mmCIF file with all atom_site columns, C-alpha atoms in Angstrom:
data_model
loop_
_atom_site.group_PDB
_atom_site.id
_atom_site.type_symbol
_atom_site.label_atom_id
_atom_site.label_alt_id
_atom_site.label_comp_id
_atom_site.label_asym_id
_atom_site.label_entity_id
_atom_site.label_seq_id
_atom_site.pdbx_PDB_ins_code
_atom_site.Cartn_x
_atom_site.Cartn_y
_atom_site.Cartn_z
_atom_site.occupancy
_atom_site.B_iso_or_equiv
_atom_site.pdbx_formal_charge
_atom_site.auth_seq_id
_atom_site.auth_comp_id
_atom_site.auth_asym_id
_atom_site.auth_atom_id
_atom_site.pdbx_PDB_model_num
ATOM 1   C CA . UNK W 1 1   ? -45.763 -21.469 -9.893  1.00 86.00 ? 1476 UNK W CA 1
ATOM 2   C CA . UNK W 1 2   ? -44.768 -18.421 -7.875  1.00 91.00 ? 1477 UNK W CA 1
ATOM 3   C CA . UNK W 1 3   ? -41.245 -16.974 -7.959  1.00 91.00 ? 1478 UNK W CA 1
ATOM 4   C CA . UNK W 1 4   ? -40.713 -18.159 -4.380  1.00 93.00 ? 1479 UNK W CA 1
ATOM 5   C CA . UNK W 1 5   ? -41.716 -21.684 -5.289  1.00 96.00 ? 1480 UNK W CA 1
ATOM 6   C CA . UNK W 1 6   ? -39.391 -21.610 -8.288  1.00 97.00 ? 1481 UNK W CA 1
ATOM 7   C CA . UNK W 1 7   ? -36.471 -20.434 -6.136  1.00 97.00 ? 1482 UNK W CA 1
ATOM 8   C CA . UNK W 1 8   ? -37.208 -23.105 -3.541  1.00 97.00 ? 1483 UNK W CA 1
ATOM 9   C CA . UNK W 1 9   ? -37.264 -25.798 -6.223  1.00 98.00 ? 1484 UNK W CA 1
ATOM 10  C CA . UNK W 1 10  ? -33.939 -24.650 -7.639  1.00 98.00 ? 1485 UNK W CA 1
ATOM 11  C CA . UNK W 1 11  ? -32.383 -24.603 -4.157  1.00 98.00 ? 1486 UNK W CA 1
ATOM 12  C CA . UNK W 1 12  ? -33.653 -28.121 -3.559  1.00 98.00 ? 1487 UNK W CA 1
ATOM 13  C CA . UNK W 1 13  ? -32.082 -29.289 -6.849  1.00 98.00 ? 1488 UNK W CA 1
ATOM 14  C CA . UNK W 1 14  ? -28.803 -27.675 -5.907  1.00 98.00 ? 1489 UNK W CA 1
ATOM 15  C CA . UNK W 1 15  ? -28.944 -29.318 -2.517  1.00 98.00 ? 1490 UNK W CA 1
ATOM 16  C CA . UNK W 1 16  ? -29.633 -32.711 -4.020  1.00 98.00 ? 1491 UNK W CA 1
ATOM 17  C CA . UNK W 1 17  ? -26.598 -32.589 -6.317  1.00 98.00 ? 1492 UNK W CA 1
ATOM 18  C CA . UNK W 1 18  ? -24.172 -30.635 -4.097  1.00 98.00 ? 1493 UNK W CA 1
ATOM 19  C CA . UNK W 1 19  ? -25.188 -31.024 -0.440  1.00 98.00 ? 1494 UNK W CA 1
ATOM 20  C CA . UNK W 1 20  ? -21.704 -30.296 0.904   1.00 97.00 ? 1495 UNK W CA 1
ATOM 21  C CA . UNK W 1 21  ? -19.839 -28.023 -1.529  1.00 96.00 ? 1496 UNK W CA 1
ATOM 22  C CA . UNK W 1 22  ? -16.231 -27.464 -0.577  1.00 95.00 ? 1497 UNK W CA 1
ATOM 23  C CA . UNK W 1 23  ? -14.335 -24.230 -1.047  1.00 95.00 ? 1498 UNK W CA 1
ATOM 24  C CA . UNK W 1 24  ? -12.553 -24.839 -4.385  1.00 96.00 ? 1499 UNK W CA 1
ATOM 25  C CA . UNK W 1 25  ? -9.443  -22.797 -3.627  1.00 97.00 ? 1500 UNK W CA 1
ATOM 26  C CA . UNK W 1 26  ? -6.850  -24.407 -1.309  1.00 97.00 ? 1501 UNK W CA 1
ATOM 27  C CA . UNK W 1 27  ? -6.025  -22.283 1.697   1.00 98.00 ? 1502 UNK W CA 1
ATOM 28  C CA . UNK W 1 28  ? -5.239  -22.494 5.427   1.00 98.00 ? 1503 UNK W CA 1
ATOM 29  C CA . UNK W 1 29  ? -6.313  -19.096 6.701   1.00 98.00 ? 1504 UNK W CA 1
ATOM 30  C CA . UNK W 1 30  ? -7.827  -15.781 5.693   1.00 98.00 ? 1505 UNK W CA 1
ATOM 31  C CA . UNK W 1 31  ? -4.619  -14.505 4.148   1.00 98.00 ? 1506 UNK W CA 1
ATOM 32  C CA . UNK W 1 32  ? -3.958  -17.478 1.897   1.00 98.00 ? 1507 UNK W CA 1
ATOM 33  C CA . UNK W 1 33  ? -7.617  -17.484 0.869   1.00 98.00 ? 1508 UNK W CA 1
ATOM 34  C CA . UNK W 1 34  ? -7.452  -13.775 0.059   1.00 98.00 ? 1509 UNK W CA 1
ATOM 35  C CA . UNK W 1 35  ? -4.378  -14.293 -2.154  1.00 98.00 ? 1510 UNK W CA 1
ATOM 36  C CA . UNK W 1 36  ? -5.930  -17.337 -3.834  1.00 98.00 ? 1511 UNK W CA 1
ATOM 37  C CA . UNK W 1 37  ? -9.156  -15.467 -4.644  1.00 98.00 ? 1512 UNK W CA 1
ATOM 38  C CA . UNK W 1 38  ? -7.149  -12.523 -5.998  1.00 98.00 ? 1513 UNK W CA 1
ATOM 39  C CA . UNK W 1 39  ? -5.228  -14.899 -8.266  1.00 98.00 ? 1514 UNK W CA 1
ATOM 40  C CA . UNK W 1 40  ? -8.412  -16.558 -9.520  1.00 96.00 ? 1515 UNK W CA 1
ATOM 41  C CA . UNK W 1 41  ? -9.505  -13.452 -11.474 1.00 93.00 ? 1516 UNK W CA 1
ATOM 42  C CA . UNK W 1 42  ? -9.668  -14.589 -15.130 1.00 92.00 ? 1517 UNK W CA 1
ATOM 43  C CA . UNK W 1 43  ? -7.984  -17.855 -14.108 1.00 95.00 ? 1518 UNK W CA 1
ATOM 44  C CA . UNK W 1 44  ? -9.282  -21.307 -13.229 1.00 94.00 ? 1519 UNK W CA 1
ATOM 45  C CA . UNK W 1 45  ? -9.300  -22.599 -9.695  1.00 96.00 ? 1520 UNK W CA 1
ATOM 46  C CA . UNK W 1 46  ? -7.272  -25.577 -10.901 1.00 96.00 ? 1521 UNK W CA 1
ATOM 47  C CA . UNK W 1 47  ? -4.431  -23.369 -12.112 1.00 98.00 ? 1522 UNK W CA 1
ATOM 48  C CA . UNK W 1 48  ? -4.544  -21.290 -8.929  1.00 98.00 ? 1523 UNK W CA 1
ATOM 49  C CA . UNK W 1 49  ? -4.255  -24.451 -6.786  1.00 98.00 ? 1524 UNK W CA 1
ATOM 50  C CA . UNK W 1 50  ? -1.264  -25.557 -8.894  1.00 98.00 ? 1525 UNK W CA 1
ATOM 51  C CA . UNK W 1 51  ? 0.417   -22.178 -8.451  1.00 98.00 ? 1526 UNK W CA 1
ATOM 52  C CA . UNK W 1 52  ? -0.133  -21.287 -4.827  1.00 98.00 ? 1527 UNK W CA 1
ATOM 53  C CA . UNK W 1 53  ? 1.897   -24.107 -3.220  1.00 98.00 ? 1528 UNK W CA 1
ATOM 54  C CA . UNK W 1 54  ? 5.124   -22.658 -4.636  1.00 98.00 ? 1529 UNK W CA 1
ATOM 55  C CA . UNK W 1 55  ? 4.147   -19.125 -3.591  1.00 98.00 ? 1530 UNK W CA 1
ATOM 56  C CA . UNK W 1 56  ? 2.992   -20.093 -0.104  1.00 98.00 ? 1531 UNK W CA 1
ATOM 57  C CA . UNK W 1 57  ? 6.084   -22.217 0.455   1.00 98.00 ? 1532 UNK W CA 1
ATOM 58  C CA . UNK W 1 58  ? 8.073   -18.990 0.367   1.00 97.00 ? 1533 UNK W CA 1
ATOM 59  C CA . UNK W 1 59  ? 5.417   -16.680 1.826   1.00 98.00 ? 1534 UNK W CA 1
ATOM 60  C CA . UNK W 1 60  ? 2.142   -17.765 3.411   1.00 98.00 ? 1535 UNK W CA 1
ATOM 61  C CA . UNK W 1 61  ? 1.774   -14.601 5.479   1.00 98.00 ? 1536 UNK W CA 1
ATOM 62  C CA . UNK W 1 62  ? 2.064   -10.880 4.769   1.00 98.00 ? 1537 UNK W CA 1
ATOM 63  C CA . UNK W 1 63  ? 5.363   -10.491 6.661   1.00 98.00 ? 1538 UNK W CA 1
ATOM 64  C CA . UNK W 1 64  ? 7.163   -13.076 4.510   1.00 98.00 ? 1539 UNK W CA 1
ATOM 65  C CA . UNK W 1 65  ? 5.461   -11.785 1.383   1.00 98.00 ? 1540 UNK W CA 1
ATOM 66  C CA . UNK W 1 66  ? 7.025   -8.368  1.970   1.00 98.00 ? 1541 UNK W CA 1
ATOM 67  C CA . UNK W 1 67  ? 10.474  -10.009 1.936   1.00 98.00 ? 1542 UNK W CA 1
ATOM 68  C CA . UNK W 1 68  ? 9.837   -10.922 -1.685  1.00 98.00 ? 1543 UNK W CA 1
ATOM 69  C CA . UNK W 1 69  ? 10.054  -8.413  -4.506  1.00 98.00 ? 1544 UNK W CA 1
ATOM 70  C CA . UNK W 1 70  ? 7.199   -7.738  -6.847  1.00 98.00 ? 1545 UNK W CA 1
ATOM 71  C CA . UNK W 1 71  ? 9.221   -9.317  -9.637  1.00 98.00 ? 1546 UNK W CA 1
ATOM 72  C CA . UNK W 1 72  ? 9.767   -12.500 -7.600  1.00 98.00 ? 1547 UNK W CA 1
ATOM 73  C CA . UNK W 1 73  ? 6.051   -12.747 -6.899  1.00 98.00 ? 1548 UNK W CA 1
ATOM 74  C CA . UNK W 1 74  ? 5.233   -12.129 -10.536 1.00 98.00 ? 1549 UNK W CA 1
ATOM 75  C CA . UNK W 1 75  ? 7.547   -14.898 -11.723 1.00 98.00 ? 1550 UNK W CA 1
ATOM 76  C CA . UNK W 1 76  ? 5.756   -17.415 -9.520  1.00 98.00 ? 1551 UNK W CA 1
ATOM 77  C CA . UNK W 1 77  ? 2.190   -16.431 -10.271 1.00 98.00 ? 1552 UNK W CA 1
ATOM 78  C CA . UNK W 1 78  ? 2.711   -15.888 -14.008 1.00 98.00 ? 1553 UNK W CA 1
ATOM 79  C CA . UNK W 1 79  ? 0.658   -19.038 -14.941 1.00 98.00 ? 1554 UNK W CA 1
ATOM 80  C CA . UNK W 1 80  ? -2.424  -17.387 -13.403 1.00 98.00 ? 1555 UNK W CA 1
ATOM 81  C CA . UNK W 1 81  ? -2.397  -14.497 -15.857 1.00 97.00 ? 1556 UNK W CA 1
ATOM 82  C CA . UNK W 1 82  ? -2.475  -10.721 -15.240 1.00 97.00 ? 1557 UNK W CA 1
ATOM 83  C CA . UNK W 1 83  ? 0.712   -11.251 -13.201 1.00 97.00 ? 1558 UNK W CA 1
ATOM 84  C CA . UNK W 1 84  ? 2.008   -7.631  -13.351 1.00 97.00 ? 1559 UNK W CA 1
ATOM 85  C CA . UNK W 1 85  ? -1.196  -6.312  -11.735 1.00 97.00 ? 1560 UNK W CA 1
ATOM 86  C CA . UNK W 1 86  ? -1.691  -9.226  -9.360  1.00 98.00 ? 1561 UNK W CA 1
ATOM 87  C CA . UNK W 1 87  ? 1.913   -9.208  -8.094  1.00 98.00 ? 1562 UNK W CA 1
ATOM 88  C CA . UNK W 1 88  ? 1.754   -5.493  -7.319  1.00 98.00 ? 1563 UNK W CA 1
ATOM 89  C CA . UNK W 1 89  ? -1.567  -6.082  -5.583  1.00 98.00 ? 1564 UNK W CA 1
ATOM 90  C CA . UNK W 1 90  ? -0.273  -8.936  -3.460  1.00 98.00 ? 1565 UNK W CA 1
ATOM 91  C CA . UNK W 1 91  ? 2.774   -7.000  -2.383  1.00 98.00 ? 1566 UNK W CA 1
ATOM 92  C CA . UNK W 1 92  ? 0.802   -3.829  -1.760  1.00 98.00 ? 1567 UNK W CA 1
ATOM 93  C CA . UNK W 1 93  ? -1.994  -5.398  0.237   1.00 98.00 ? 1568 UNK W CA 1
ATOM 94  C CA . UNK W 1 94  ? 0.569   -7.339  2.315   1.00 98.00 ? 1569 UNK W CA 1
ATOM 95  C CA . UNK W 1 95  ? 2.257   -4.082  3.230   1.00 98.00 ? 1570 UNK W CA 1
ATOM 96  C CA . UNK W 1 96  ? -1.026  -2.576  4.323   1.00 98.00 ? 1571 UNK W CA 1
ATOM 97  C CA . UNK W 1 97  ? -1.954  -5.649  6.370   1.00 98.00 ? 1572 UNK W CA 1
ATOM 98  C CA . UNK W 1 98  ? 1.378   -5.446  8.226   1.00 98.00 ? 1573 UNK W CA 1
ATOM 99  C CA . UNK W 1 99  ? 1.310   -1.688  8.796   1.00 98.00 ? 1574 UNK W CA 1
ATOM 100 C CA . UNK W 1 100 ? -2.351  -1.182  9.515   1.00 98.00 ? 1575 UNK W CA 1
ATOM 101 C CA . UNK W 1 101 ? -3.777  -4.538  10.708  1.00 98.00 ? 1576 UNK W CA 1
ATOM 102 C CA . UNK W 1 102 ? -0.883  -6.284  12.488  1.00 98.00 ? 1577 UNK W CA 1
ATOM 103 C CA . UNK W 1 103 ? -0.720  -8.820  9.720   1.00 98.00 ? 1578 UNK W CA 1
ATOM 104 C CA . UNK W 1 104 ? -4.374  -9.844  10.067  1.00 98.00 ? 1579 UNK W CA 1
ATOM 105 C CA . UNK W 1 105 ? -6.991  -9.807  7.285   1.00 98.00 ? 1580 UNK W CA 1
ATOM 106 C CA . UNK W 1 106 ? -9.861  -7.464  8.246   1.00 98.00 ? 1581 UNK W CA 1
ATOM 107 C CA . UNK W 1 107 ? -13.461 -8.664  8.120   1.00 97.00 ? 1582 UNK W CA 1
ATOM 108 C CA . UNK W 1 108 ? -15.468 -5.811  6.657   1.00 98.00 ? 1583 UNK W CA 1
ATOM 109 C CA . UNK W 1 109 ? -16.251 -4.856  3.069   1.00 97.00 ? 1584 UNK W CA 1
ATOM 110 C CA . UNK W 1 110 ? -14.941 -1.345  3.593   1.00 97.00 ? 1585 UNK W CA 1
ATOM 111 C CA . UNK W 1 111 ? -11.566 -2.491  4.907   1.00 98.00 ? 1586 UNK W CA 1
ATOM 112 C CA . UNK W 1 112 ? -11.077 -5.255  2.398   1.00 98.00 ? 1587 UNK W CA 1
ATOM 113 C CA . UNK W 1 113 ? -12.047 -3.179  -0.638  1.00 97.00 ? 1588 UNK W CA 1
ATOM 114 C CA . UNK W 1 114 ? -9.472  -0.588  0.326   1.00 97.00 ? 1589 UNK W CA 1
ATOM 115 C CA . UNK W 1 115 ? -6.736  -3.144  -0.253  1.00 98.00 ? 1590 UNK W CA 1
ATOM 116 C CA . UNK W 1 116 ? -4.928  -3.110  -3.646  1.00 97.00 ? 1591 UNK W CA 1
ATOM 117 C CA . UNK W 1 117 ? -6.433  -5.441  -6.266  1.00 96.00 ? 1592 UNK W CA 1
ATOM 118 C CA . UNK W 1 118 ? -9.293  -6.460  -3.935  1.00 97.00 ? 1593 UNK W CA 1
ATOM 119 C CA . UNK W 1 119 ? -12.696 -5.856  -5.442  1.00 95.00 ? 1594 UNK W CA 1
ATOM 120 C CA . UNK W 1 120 ? -16.202 -6.517  -4.159  1.00 95.00 ? 1595 UNK W CA 1
ATOM 121 C CA . UNK W 1 121 ? -16.350 -10.097 -5.307  1.00 95.00 ? 1596 UNK W CA 1
ATOM 122 C CA . UNK W 1 122 ? -12.957 -10.991 -3.756  1.00 97.00 ? 1597 UNK W CA 1
ATOM 123 C CA . UNK W 1 123 ? -14.046 -9.353  -0.499  1.00 98.00 ? 1598 UNK W CA 1
ATOM 124 C CA . UNK W 1 124 ? -17.358 -11.212 -0.600  1.00 97.00 ? 1599 UNK W CA 1
ATOM 125 C CA . UNK W 1 125 ? -15.631 -14.573 -1.000  1.00 97.00 ? 1600 UNK W CA 1
ATOM 126 C CA . UNK W 1 126 ? -13.285 -13.989 1.940   1.00 98.00 ? 1601 UNK W CA 1
ATOM 127 C CA . UNK W 1 127 ? -16.076 -12.716 4.167   1.00 98.00 ? 1602 UNK W CA 1
ATOM 128 C CA . UNK W 1 128 ? -18.374 -15.640 3.514   1.00 96.00 ? 1603 UNK W CA 1
ATOM 129 C CA . UNK W 1 129 ? -15.908 -18.524 3.095   1.00 96.00 ? 1604 UNK W CA 1
ATOM 130 C CA . UNK W 1 130 ? -13.562 -17.693 5.917   1.00 97.00 ? 1605 UNK W CA 1
ATOM 131 C CA . UNK W 1 131 ? -15.411 -15.376 8.323   1.00 97.00 ? 1606 UNK W CA 1
ATOM 132 C CA . UNK W 1 132 ? -18.830 -16.981 7.760   1.00 95.00 ? 1607 UNK W CA 1
ATOM 133 C CA . UNK W 1 133 ? -20.565 -13.673 7.215   1.00 96.00 ? 1608 UNK W CA 1
ATOM 134 C CA . UNK W 1 134 ? -23.665 -13.625 4.995   1.00 95.00 ? 1609 UNK W CA 1
ATOM 135 C CA . UNK W 1 135 ? -22.558 -12.419 1.605   1.00 96.00 ? 1610 UNK W CA 1
ATOM 136 C CA . UNK W 1 136 ? -23.341 -13.618 -1.927  1.00 97.00 ? 1611 UNK W CA 1
ATOM 137 C CA . UNK W 1 137 ? -20.279 -13.501 -4.204  1.00 96.00 ? 1612 UNK W CA 1
ATOM 138 C CA . UNK W 1 138 ? -21.351 -13.198 -7.854  1.00 95.00 ? 1613 UNK W CA 1
ATOM 139 C CA . UNK W 1 139 ? -18.880 -13.789 -10.609 1.00 91.00 ? 1614 UNK W CA 1
ATOM 140 C CA . UNK W 1 140 ? -19.564 -13.869 -14.358 1.00 90.00 ? 1615 UNK W CA 1
ATOM 141 C CA . UNK W 1 141 ? -20.546 -17.571 -14.187 1.00 90.00 ? 1616 UNK W CA 1
ATOM 142 C CA . UNK W 1 142 ? -23.194 -17.067 -11.457 1.00 96.00 ? 1617 UNK W CA 1
ATOM 143 C CA . UNK W 1 143 ? -24.331 -13.935 -13.308 1.00 96.00 ? 1618 UNK W CA 1
ATOM 144 C CA . UNK W 1 144 ? -24.823 -16.014 -16.461 1.00 95.00 ? 1619 UNK W CA 1
ATOM 145 C CA . UNK W 1 145 ? -26.751 -18.812 -14.718 1.00 96.00 ? 1620 UNK W CA 1
ATOM 146 C CA . UNK W 1 146 ? -28.985 -16.424 -12.804 1.00 97.00 ? 1621 UNK W CA 1
ATOM 147 C CA . UNK W 1 147 ? -30.058 -14.881 -16.086 1.00 96.00 ? 1622 UNK W CA 1
ATOM 148 C CA . UNK W 1 148 ? -30.398 -18.296 -17.768 1.00 95.00 ? 1623 UNK W CA 1
ATOM 149 C CA . UNK W 1 149 ? -32.665 -19.531 -15.025 1.00 97.00 ? 1624 UNK W CA 1
ATOM 150 C CA . UNK W 1 150 ? -34.778 -16.417 -14.941 1.00 96.00 ? 1625 UNK W CA 1
ATOM 151 C CA . UNK W 1 151 ? -33.663 -15.309 -11.474 1.00 97.00 ? 1626 UNK W CA 1
ATOM 152 C CA . UNK W 1 152 ? -32.303 -11.968 -12.635 1.00 96.00 ? 1627 UNK W CA 1
ATOM 153 C CA . UNK W 1 153 ? -32.403 -9.650  -15.609 1.00 92.00 ? 1628 UNK W CA 1
ATOM 154 C CA . UNK W 1 154 ? -29.415 -7.787  -14.303 1.00 83.00 ? 1629 UNK W CA 1
ATOM 155 C CA . UNK W 1 155 ? -27.067 -6.297  -16.836 1.00 89.00 ? 1630 UNK W CA 1
ATOM 156 C CA . UNK W 1 156 ? -24.263 -6.329  -14.279 1.00 93.00 ? 1631 UNK W CA 1
ATOM 157 C CA . UNK W 1 157 ? -23.003 -8.667  -11.558 1.00 93.00 ? 1632 UNK W CA 1
ATOM 158 C CA . UNK W 1 158 ? -23.917 -5.954  -9.046  1.00 94.00 ? 1633 UNK W CA 1
ATOM 159 C CA . UNK W 1 159 ? -27.586 -6.071  -10.018 1.00 96.00 ? 1634 UNK W CA 1
ATOM 160 C CA . UNK W 1 160 ? -27.598 -9.871  -10.131 1.00 97.00 ? 1635 UNK W CA 1
ATOM 161 C CA . UNK W 1 161 ? -26.155 -9.961  -6.614  1.00 97.00 ? 1636 UNK W CA 1
ATOM 162 C CA . UNK W 1 162 ? -28.995 -7.737  -5.403  1.00 96.00 ? 1637 UNK W CA 1
ATOM 163 C CA . UNK W 1 163 ? -31.589 -9.950  -7.126  1.00 97.00 ? 1638 UNK W CA 1
ATOM 164 C CA . UNK W 1 164 ? -30.190 -13.203 -5.681  1.00 97.00 ? 1639 UNK W CA 1
ATOM 165 C CA . UNK W 1 165 ? -29.947 -11.721 -2.216  1.00 97.00 ? 1640 UNK W CA 1
ATOM 166 C CA . UNK W 1 166 ? -33.595 -10.682 -2.456  1.00 97.00 ? 1641 UNK W CA 1
ATOM 167 C CA . UNK W 1 167 ? -34.783 -14.100 -3.715  1.00 97.00 ? 1642 UNK W CA 1
ATOM 168 C CA . UNK W 1 168 ? -32.673 -16.507 -1.666  1.00 98.00 ? 1643 UNK W CA 1
ATOM 169 C CA . UNK W 1 169 ? -32.989 -16.722 2.120   1.00 97.00 ? 1644 UNK W CA 1
ATOM 170 C CA . UNK W 1 170 ? -30.070 -15.006 3.829   1.00 96.00 ? 1645 UNK W CA 1
ATOM 171 C CA . UNK W 1 171 ? -29.117 -18.095 5.832   1.00 96.00 ? 1646 UNK W CA 1
ATOM 172 C CA . UNK W 1 172 ? -28.531 -19.971 2.529   1.00 97.00 ? 1647 UNK W CA 1
ATOM 173 C CA . UNK W 1 173 ? -26.394 -17.383 0.765   1.00 97.00 ? 1648 UNK W CA 1
ATOM 174 C CA . UNK W 1 174 ? -22.968 -18.767 1.807   1.00 94.00 ? 1649 UNK W CA 1
ATOM 175 C CA . UNK W 1 175 ? -23.788 -22.295 0.629   1.00 96.00 ? 1650 UNK W CA 1
ATOM 176 C CA . UNK W 1 176 ? -25.927 -21.447 -2.396  1.00 97.00 ? 1651 UNK W CA 1
ATOM 177 C CA . UNK W 1 177 ? -23.219 -19.491 -4.211  1.00 95.00 ? 1652 UNK W CA 1
ATOM 178 C CA . UNK W 1 178 ? -20.841 -22.492 -3.989  1.00 97.00 ? 1653 UNK W CA 1
ATOM 179 C CA . UNK W 1 179 ? -23.597 -24.859 -5.096  1.00 97.00 ? 1654 UNK W CA 1
ATOM 180 C CA . UNK W 1 180 ? -24.313 -22.724 -8.149  1.00 97.00 ? 1655 UNK W CA 1
ATOM 181 C CA . UNK W 1 181 ? -20.660 -22.696 -9.082  1.00 95.00 ? 1656 UNK W CA 1
ATOM 182 C CA . UNK W 1 182 ? -20.317 -26.483 -8.908  1.00 96.00 ? 1657 UNK W CA 1
ATOM 183 C CA . UNK W 1 183 ? -23.686 -27.044 -10.581 1.00 97.00 ? 1658 UNK W CA 1
ATOM 184 C CA . UNK W 1 184 ? -22.715 -24.750 -13.438 1.00 95.00 ? 1659 UNK W CA 1
ATOM 185 C CA . UNK W 1 185 ? -19.447 -26.575 -14.045 1.00 93.00 ? 1660 UNK W CA 1
ATOM 186 C CA . UNK W 1 186 ? -21.154 -29.938 -14.246 1.00 94.00 ? 1661 UNK W CA 1
ATOM 187 C CA . UNK W 1 187 ? -24.467 -29.168 -15.952 1.00 95.00 ? 1662 UNK W CA 1
ATOM 188 C CA . UNK W 1 188 ? -24.364 -25.642 -17.396 1.00 92.00 ? 1663 UNK W CA 1
ATOM 189 C CA . UNK W 1 189 ? -21.088 -24.887 -19.174 1.00 89.00 ? 1664 UNK W CA 1
ATOM 190 C CA . UNK W 1 190 ? -20.918 -21.750 -21.270 1.00 82.00 ? 1665 UNK W CA 1
ATOM 191 C CA . UNK W 1 191 ? -20.217 -23.864 -24.348 1.00 84.00 ? 1666 UNK W CA 1
ATOM 192 C CA . UNK W 1 192 ? -21.724 -27.124 -25.580 1.00 84.00 ? 1667 UNK W CA 1
ATOM 193 C CA . UNK W 1 193 ? -24.543 -26.811 -23.112 1.00 88.00 ? 1668 UNK W CA 1
ATOM 194 C CA . UNK W 1 194 ? -27.350 -29.338 -23.475 1.00 90.00 ? 1669 UNK W CA 1
ATOM 195 C CA . UNK W 1 195 ? -30.187 -27.664 -21.561 1.00 93.00 ? 1670 UNK W CA 1
ATOM 196 C CA . UNK W 1 196 ? -32.485 -30.662 -22.009 1.00 93.00 ? 1671 UNK W CA 1
ATOM 197 C CA . UNK W 1 197 ? -30.202 -32.787 -19.799 1.00 93.00 ? 1672 UNK W CA 1
ATOM 198 C CA . UNK W 1 198 ? -29.743 -30.158 -17.107 1.00 96.00 ? 1673 UNK W CA 1
ATOM 199 C CA . UNK W 1 199 ? -31.989 -30.640 -13.996 1.00 97.00 ? 1674 UNK W CA 1
ATOM 200 C CA . UNK W 1 200 ? -32.560 -26.871 -13.724 1.00 97.00 ? 1675 UNK W CA 1
ATOM 201 C CA . UNK W 1 201 ? -32.359 -25.616 -17.293 1.00 96.00 ? 1676 UNK W CA 1
ATOM 202 C CA . UNK W 1 202 ? -34.775 -28.303 -18.514 1.00 96.00 ? 1677 UNK W CA 1
ATOM 203 C CA . UNK W 1 203 ? -37.378 -26.717 -16.231 1.00 96.00 ? 1678 UNK W CA 1
ATOM 204 C CA . UNK W 1 204 ? -36.518 -23.047 -15.990 1.00 96.00 ? 1679 UNK W CA 1
ATOM 205 C CA . UNK W 1 205 ? -34.213 -21.968 -18.823 1.00 95.00 ? 1680 UNK W CA 1
ATOM 206 C CA . UNK W 1 206 ? -35.466 -18.837 -20.571 1.00 94.00 ? 1681 UNK W CA 1
ATOM 207 C CA . UNK W 1 207 ? -37.358 -19.681 -23.757 1.00 91.00 ? 1682 UNK W CA 1
ATOM 208 C CA . UNK W 1 208 ? -35.290 -17.286 -25.896 1.00 90.00 ? 1683 UNK W CA 1
ATOM 209 C CA . UNK W 1 209 ? -32.118 -19.177 -24.957 1.00 88.00 ? 1684 UNK W CA 1
ATOM 210 C CA . UNK W 1 210 ? -33.347 -22.585 -25.961 1.00 86.00 ? 1685 UNK W CA 1
ATOM 211 C CA . UNK W 1 211 ? -32.292 -24.190 -29.267 1.00 71.00 ? 1686 UNK W CA 1
#
């Protein structure tokens, strides 16, 4: 089996199990998505979705967010962890959006990554899930699965992103990254993973990782 055939088979399996993956973070526009993704760093989507309603009730746009103090933001987002850094980032990026972009979220990597607390992965998620641009966000979970399935030997998420972009057709990037996330949660957890019962791992898991 060629690498292309393997990738195509994996994509077909993902499509079979998750044909219509939804964006896991609740949002209504680019700004609320940006804030939600920022909060999801080292935090579960479930916890983010429990936390953001209270935050967005007070401020669901950068103008209202600036009316809140960093301390007020931190108190609300505390359950998401890293609240000192995240609250400063949320307040700081809101200020830039108001002053530089008329309150709108920009749609380029360069502009997004200049915002406080916004890294490459956060920018990638916003660009693909809101603006529909072809990016392939890679977090530690996708990084782990790509290695497990033999799609990348990357030592970093950056290298894994390059490998997946090279192997997966560009028109499938936006959907595939969500499918991998959902598939990993259901079939490929980091702990207590039974590779024999996983539709992908049972066929393609690296030999050195098997029991």
